């Protein structure tokens, strides 16, 4: 029977650490404020927005949501990002993605002021993650995986970690964060040959493919730690990339979906906002 690595205590520990920091900012005259930009009414984006709003409220910070129609033009969206860049009362900005296909997402991400990029979407932030130098916050989900492993005392040095998925949102920046902790990383994707073999050989397996039930007993070995990042809606229910019932009797530790990394992601977002607000205050 695997030890279940739930996200709630990890998120709670982060939230508790932020409350006194927000109090100190407020007594210095600063109420941390996150701008959230959303185009259209995508259910998963609404869920993420509400989850972030709940966490920010708990720590005493504020969220300002810019809910725009999905017909918003590139020029209108860029003008909004520039307004957020200029506003001194906003220290962080989250753009809910994917954006509609009519929008050049890369150009919009690049337009955000790097110091307000609390979700690692600008070239500056990603550059910092990839070079290990400079300033910038890593993408929240990638950072949340590291926070979860740290919380449960799982040492990464020398461990072989297989990451499934190479997107700039999760897999690729995560592989860099893991390497920065001296893990040996195998980055798998849809063209990888022998995915079961690559996964079975790993000490730690992190699944971020967005493919419901992709990982089952043929990918697993005893003693492994498995972190499921996938969020997939199947017949109205949320499930991960890992077949929980098959994994649970085999592996040593298992982080589930729902109830795992997802809860940690918004707590990490809040932490990045508070880091940015403190930096802005200290000039
Ligand atoms: P994405 O941009 O679609 O990337 C998926 C990656 O997985 C790609 O690199 C793809 O390979 C790879 N992949 C897909 N099917 C595969 C297969 N059968 N075998 C091996 N590799 C496969 O997705 P994403 O934005 O990275 O998100 C990944 C998952 O994480 C999604 O379920 C998403 O909902 C979830 N997510 C969770 C959180 C959270 O807070 N917990 C946050 C963000 C995302 P190729 O590159 O070859 O196409």
Coordinates of C-alpha atoms and ligand atoms in Angstrom, one line a residue:
X1 CA 0.0 0.0 0.0
X2 CA 1.5 3.3 -1.1
X3 CA 1.9 6.3 1.2
X4 CA -0.5 8.9 -0.3
X5 CA 1.1 12.3 -0.8
X6 CA -1.8 14.7 -0.6
X7 CA -1.5 18.3 -1.6
X8 CA -3.6 19.9 1.2
X9 CA -1.0 19.9 4.0
X10 CA 1.7 21.2 1.6
X11 CA -0.6 24.1 0.5
X12 CA -1.6 24.8 4.1
X13 CA 2.0 25.0 5.2
X14 CA 2.7 27.5 2.4
X15 CA -0.4 29.5 3.2
X16 CA 0.4 29.7 6.9
X17 CA 3.9 31.0 6.1
X18 CA 2.4 33.8 4.0
X19 CA -0.1 35.2 6.5
X20 CA 2.5 37.1 8.6
X21 CA 4.3 38.3 5.5
X22 CA 1.1 39.8 4.2
X23 CA 0.5 41.4 7.6
X24 CA 3.9 43.0 7.5
X25 CA 3.3 44.3 3.9
X26 CA 0.0 45.8 5.0
X27 CA 1.5 47.6 7.9
X28 CA 4.0 49.1 5.4
X29 CA 1.0 50.3 3.4
X30 CA 1.0 47.6 0.7
X31 CA -1.9 45.2 0.0
X32 CA -0.7 42.6 -2.4
X33 CA -2.9 42.4 -5.4
X34 CA -2.9 39.8 -8.3
X35 CA -4.4 40.6 -11.7
X36 CA -6.0 37.6 -13.4
X37 CA -6.8 37.8 -17.1
X38 CA -9.3 35.4 -18.5
X39 CA -10.7 35.3 -22.0
X40 CA -14.0 33.4 -22.4
X41 CA -15.6 31.0 -19.9
X42 CA -13.5 27.8 -20.0
X43 CA -14.5 25.7 -17.0
X44 CA -11.0 24.6 -16.0
X45 CA -9.8 28.3 -16.1
X46 CA -12.8 29.4 -14.0
X47 CA -12.0 26.7 -11.5
X48 CA -8.4 27.8 -11.3
X49 CA -9.4 31.4 -10.9
X50 CA -11.8 30.6 -8.0
X51 CA -9.2 28.4 -6.3
X52 CA -6.6 31.3 -6.5
X53 CA -9.1 33.8 -5.2
X54 CA -9.8 31.6 -2.2
X55 CA -6.1 31.3 -1.4
X56 CA -5.5 35.0 -1.8
X57 CA -8.5 35.8 0.4
X58 CA -7.2 33.5 3.1
X59 CA -3.8 35.2 3.3
X60 CA -5.3 38.7 3.2
X61 CA -4.2 39.5 -0.4
X62 CA -6.5 40.7 -3.2
X63 CA -7.4 39.5 -6.7
X64 CA -8.6 41.7 -9.5
X65 CA -10.1 39.7 -12.3
X66 CA -10.2 40.9 -15.9
X67 CA -12.8 38.7 -17.5
X68 CA -12.9 39.5 -21.2
X69 CA -14.9 37.9 -24.1
X70 CA -13.1 35.4 -26.2
X71 CA -13.5 37.7 -29.2
X72 CA -11.0 40.2 -27.5
X73 CA -8.4 41.3 -30.0
X74 CA -4.7 41.0 -29.7
X75 CA -4.4 44.8 -29.5
X76 CA -7.0 45.0 -26.7
X77 CA -5.3 42.3 -24.7
X78 CA -1.8 43.8 -25.1
X79 CA -3.3 47.2 -24.0
X80 CA -4.6 45.5 -20.9
X81 CA -1.3 43.9 -20.1
X82 CA 0.4 47.3 -20.5
X83 CA -2.1 48.9 -18.2
X84 CA -1.3 46.2 -15.6
X85 CA 2.4 46.7 -16.1
X86 CA 1.9 50.4 -15.3
X87 CA -0.3 50.0 -12.2
X88 CA 1.7 50.4 -9.0
X89 CA -1.0 48.7 -6.9
X90 CA -0.7 45.4 -8.8
X91 CA 2.4 43.3 -8.1
X92 CA 1.6 40.1 -10.0
X93 CA -0.3 39.0 -13.0
X94 CA -1.6 35.6 -14.1
X95 CA -2.9 35.1 -17.6
X96 CA -5.1 32.0 -17.8
X97 CA -4.2 29.9 -20.7
X98 CA -4.6 28.5 -23.3
X99 CA -5.7 31.8 -24.9
X100 CA -8.1 31.6 -27.9
X101 CA -6.3 30.6 -31.1
X102 CA -6.8 34.1 -32.6
X103 CA -4.3 35.4 -30.0
X104 CA -0.5 35.2 -30.4
X105 CA 0.0 33.8 -26.9
X106 CA 3.8 34.1 -27.0
X107 CA 3.6 37.8 -27.8
X108 CA 1.1 38.4 -25.0
X109 CA 3.3 36.5 -22.4
X110 CA 6.4 38.4 -23.5
X111 CA 4.6 41.7 -23.0
X112 CA 4.2 41.2 -19.3
X113 CA 6.6 43.0 -17.0
X114 CA 9.1 40.3 -15.8
X115 CA 8.8 41.6 -12.2
X116 CA 5.0 40.9 -12.3
X117 CA 5.4 37.5 -13.9
X118 CA 4.4 35.2 -11.0
X119 CA 3.7 32.2 -13.2
X120 CA 6.9 32.0 -15.3
X121 CA 5.5 32.9 -18.7
X122 CA 8.0 35.5 -19.8
X123 CA 11.3 34.8 -21.6
X124 CA 13.1 36.4 -18.6
X125 CA 11.5 34.0 -16.1
X126 CA 12.0 31.0 -18.2
X127 CA 15.6 32.1 -19.0
X128 CA 16.3 32.2 -15.2
X129 CA 14.9 28.7 -14.8
X130 CA 16.9 27.3 -17.7
X131 CA 20.2 29.1 -16.9
X132 CA 19.9 28.9 -13.1
X133 CA 20.9 32.6 -13.1
X134 CA 19.0 35.9 -13.0
X135 CA 15.6 36.6 -11.4
X136 CA 12.1 35.3 -12.1
X137 CA 9.6 32.9 -10.8
X138 CA 9.3 29.3 -12.2
X139 CA 5.9 28.2 -13.6
X140 CA 3.8 27.5 -10.5
X141 CA 2.9 23.9 -11.4
X142 CA 6.5 22.9 -11.9
X143 CA 7.4 24.6 -8.6
X144 CA 4.5 22.9 -6.9
X145 CA 5.9 19.5 -7.7
X146 CA 9.2 20.5 -6.1
X147 CA 7.3 21.9 -3.1
X148 CA 5.4 18.6 -2.7
X149 CA 8.5 16.5 -2.8
X150 CA 10.3 18.8 -0.3
X151 CA 7.3 18.8 2.1
X152 CA 7.4 15.0 2.2
X153 CA 11.2 15.0 2.7
X154 CA 12.0 13.3 -0.5
X155 CA 15.6 14.0 -1.4
X156 CA 16.2 14.5 -5.1
X157 CA 20.0 14.4 -5.2
X158 CA 21.2 11.5 -7.3
X159 CA 17.7 10.2 -7.9
X160 CA 16.6 9.2 -11.4
X161 CA 13.4 11.1 -12.2
X162 CA 11.3 10.4 -15.3
X163 CA 9.1 13.3 -16.3
X164 CA 6.4 12.7 -18.8
X165 CA 5.6 15.8 -20.8
X166 CA 7.8 18.5 -22.2
X167 CA 5.6 21.6 -22.3
X168 CA 6.9 25.0 -21.1
X169 CA 4.2 25.0 -18.5
X170 CA 5.2 21.9 -16.7
X171 CA 7.6 19.3 -18.0
X172 CA 10.5 21.3 -19.4
X173 CA 10.9 23.8 -16.5
X174 CA 10.3 21.0 -14.0
X175 CA 13.2 19.0 -15.6
X176 CA 15.4 22.1 -15.0
X177 CA 14.3 22.5 -11.4
X178 CA 15.0 18.8 -10.8
X179 CA 18.4 19.0 -12.3
X180 CA 19.2 22.0 -10.2
X181 CA 18.5 19.7 -7.2
X182 CA 21.1 17.2 -8.6
X183 CA 18.5 14.7 -9.9
X184 CA 19.2 12.7 -13.1
X185 CA 16.2 13.5 -15.4
X186 CA 14.7 11.6 -18.3
X187 CA 12.3 13.9 -20.1
X188 CA 9.7 11.7 -22.0
X189 CA 7.2 12.8 -24.6
X190 CA 4.8 11.4 -27.2
X191 CA 7.7 10.3 -29.5
X192 CA 9.7 8.5 -26.7
X193 CA 10.4 4.9 -27.5
X194 CA 9.5 2.3 -24.8
X195 CA 7.7 4.7 -22.4
X196 CA 7.0 1.8 -19.9
X197 CA 10.7 0.9 -19.8
X198 CA 11.8 4.5 -19.3
X199 CA 9.3 4.9 -16.5
X200 CA 10.0 1.6 -14.7
X201 CA 13.7 2.5 -14.5
X202 CA 13.0 5.7 -12.6
X203 CA 13.1 6.2 -8.8
X204 CA 10.6 9.1 -9.1
X205 CA 8.0 9.3 -11.9
X206 CA 6.2 12.6 -12.6
X207 CA 3.3 12.3 -15.1
X208 CA 2.3 15.6 -16.8
X209 CA 1.0 14.4 -20.2
X210 CA -2.7 15.3 -19.9
X211 CA -3.7 11.8 -21.0
X212 CA -6.2 10.1 -18.7
X213 CA -5.0 6.8 -17.3
X214 CA -1.8 6.8 -19.5
X215 CA 0.3 5.3 -16.7
X216 CA -0.5 1.8 -15.3
X217 CA 1.2 -1.3 -13.8
X218 CA 3.3 -1.8 -16.9
X219 CA 5.1 1.6 -16.2
X220 CA 5.6 1.0 -12.5
X221 CA 8.0 -0.7 -10.1
X222 CA 8.1 -1.3 -6.4
X223 CA 9.8 1.5 -4.3
X224 CA 8.9 4.3 -6.7
X225 CA 7.5 7.7 -5.9
X226 CA 4.8 8.7 -8.4
X227 CA 3.5 12.3 -8.7
X228 CA 0.4 12.7 -11.0
X229 CA 0.1 16.2 -12.4
X230 CA -2.4 15.4 -15.2
X231 CA -5.9 16.9 -14.9
X232 CA -8.3 15.2 -17.3
X233 CA -12.1 15.4 -17.4
X234 CA -13.6 12.0 -18.1
X235 CA -17.4 11.7 -18.1
X236 CA -17.7 14.8 -15.9
X237 CA -15.1 13.6 -13.4
X238 CA -11.6 14.7 -12.9
X239 CA -8.9 12.1 -13.1
X240 CA -5.1 12.1 -13.5
X241 CA -2.6 10.5 -15.9
X242 CA -2.0 7.6 -13.5
X243 CA -4.4 4.7 -13.0
X244 CA -4.6 5.1 -9.2
X245 CA -6.0 1.6 -8.5
X246 CA -3.1 -0.1 -10.3
X247 CA -0.4 2.2 -8.9
X248 CA -1.4 2.2 -5.3
X249 CA -0.5 -1.5 -4.5
X250 CA 2.8 -1.4 -6.4
X251 CA 4.6 1.9 -5.6
X252 CA 6.0 3.3 -2.4
X253 CA 4.5 6.8 -2.5
X254 CA 1.7 8.2 -4.7
X255 CA 0.4 11.7 -5.2
X256 CA -3.2 11.5 -6.4
X257 CA -5.5 13.5 -8.7
X258 CA -7.6 15.1 -7.5
X259 CA -6.1 16.0 -4.1
X260 CA -2.4 16.3 -5.1
X261 CA -0.3 18.9 -6.9
X262 CA -3.3 20.9 -8.0
X263 CA -4.0 22.3 -4.5
X264 CA -0.3 23.2 -4.1
X265 CA -0.2 25.2 -7.4
X266 CA -2.4 28.1 -6.2
X267 CA -0.5 28.3 -2.9
X268 CA 2.8 28.6 -4.9
X269 CA 1.1 31.3 -7.0
X270 CA 0.2 33.2 -3.8
X271 CA 3.8 32.8 -2.6
X272 CA 5.2 34.2 -5.8
X273 CA 2.8 37.2 -5.5
X274 CA 4.1 37.9 -1.9
X275 CA 7.7 37.5 -3.0
X276 CA 7.0 40.1 -5.8
X277 CA 5.2 42.5 -3.5
X278 CA 8.1 42.4 -1.0
X279 CA 10.6 43.0 -3.8
X280 CA 8.6 45.9 -5.2
X281 CA 8.4 47.4 -1.7
X282 CA 12.1 47.2 -1.1
X283 CA 12.7 48.8 -4.5
Ligands
LIG1 P1 0.5 19.9 -23.0 O1 1.1 21.3 -23.4 O2 -0.6 19.3 -23.8 O3 1.8 18.9 -23.0 C1 1.6 17.6 -22.9 C2 3.0 16.9 -23.0 O4 2.8 15.5 -22.7 C3 3.6 17.0 -24.3 O5 5.0 17.2 -24.2 C4 3.3 15.6 -25.0 O6 4.3 15.2 -25.9 C5 3.3 14.7 -23.8 N1 2.4 13.6 -24.0 C6 1.1 13.6 -24.4 N2 0.6 12.3 -24.5 C7 1.7 11.5 -24.3 C8 1.8 10.1 -24.3 N3 0.8 9.3 -24.7 N4 3.0 9.6 -24.0 C9 4.1 10.4 -23.7 N5 4.0 11.8 -23.7 C10 2.8 12.3 -24.0 O7 0.0 19.9 -21.5 P2 0.6 20.7 -20.2 O8 0.1 22.1 -20.2 O9 2.0 20.5 -20.0 O10 -0.2 20.0 -19.1 C11 0.0 18.6 -18.8 C12 -1.1 18.1 -17.8 O11 -0.9 18.8 -16.6 C13 -2.5 18.4 -18.3 O12 -3.4 17.4 -17.9 C14 -2.9 19.7 -17.5 O13 -4.3 19.8 -17.3 C15 -2.1 19.4 -16.2 N6 -1.8 20.6 -15.5 C16 -2.0 20.6 -14.2 C17 -1.8 21.7 -13.4 C18 -2.0 21.7 -11.9 O14 -2.0 22.7 -11.3 N7 -2.0 20.5 -11.3 C19 -1.3 22.9 -14.0 C20 -1.0 22.9 -15.4 C21 -1.3 21.7 -16.1 P3 4.7 16.0 -27.2 O15 5.5 17.2 -26.8 O16 5.5 15.0 -28.0 O17 3.4 16.4 -27.9

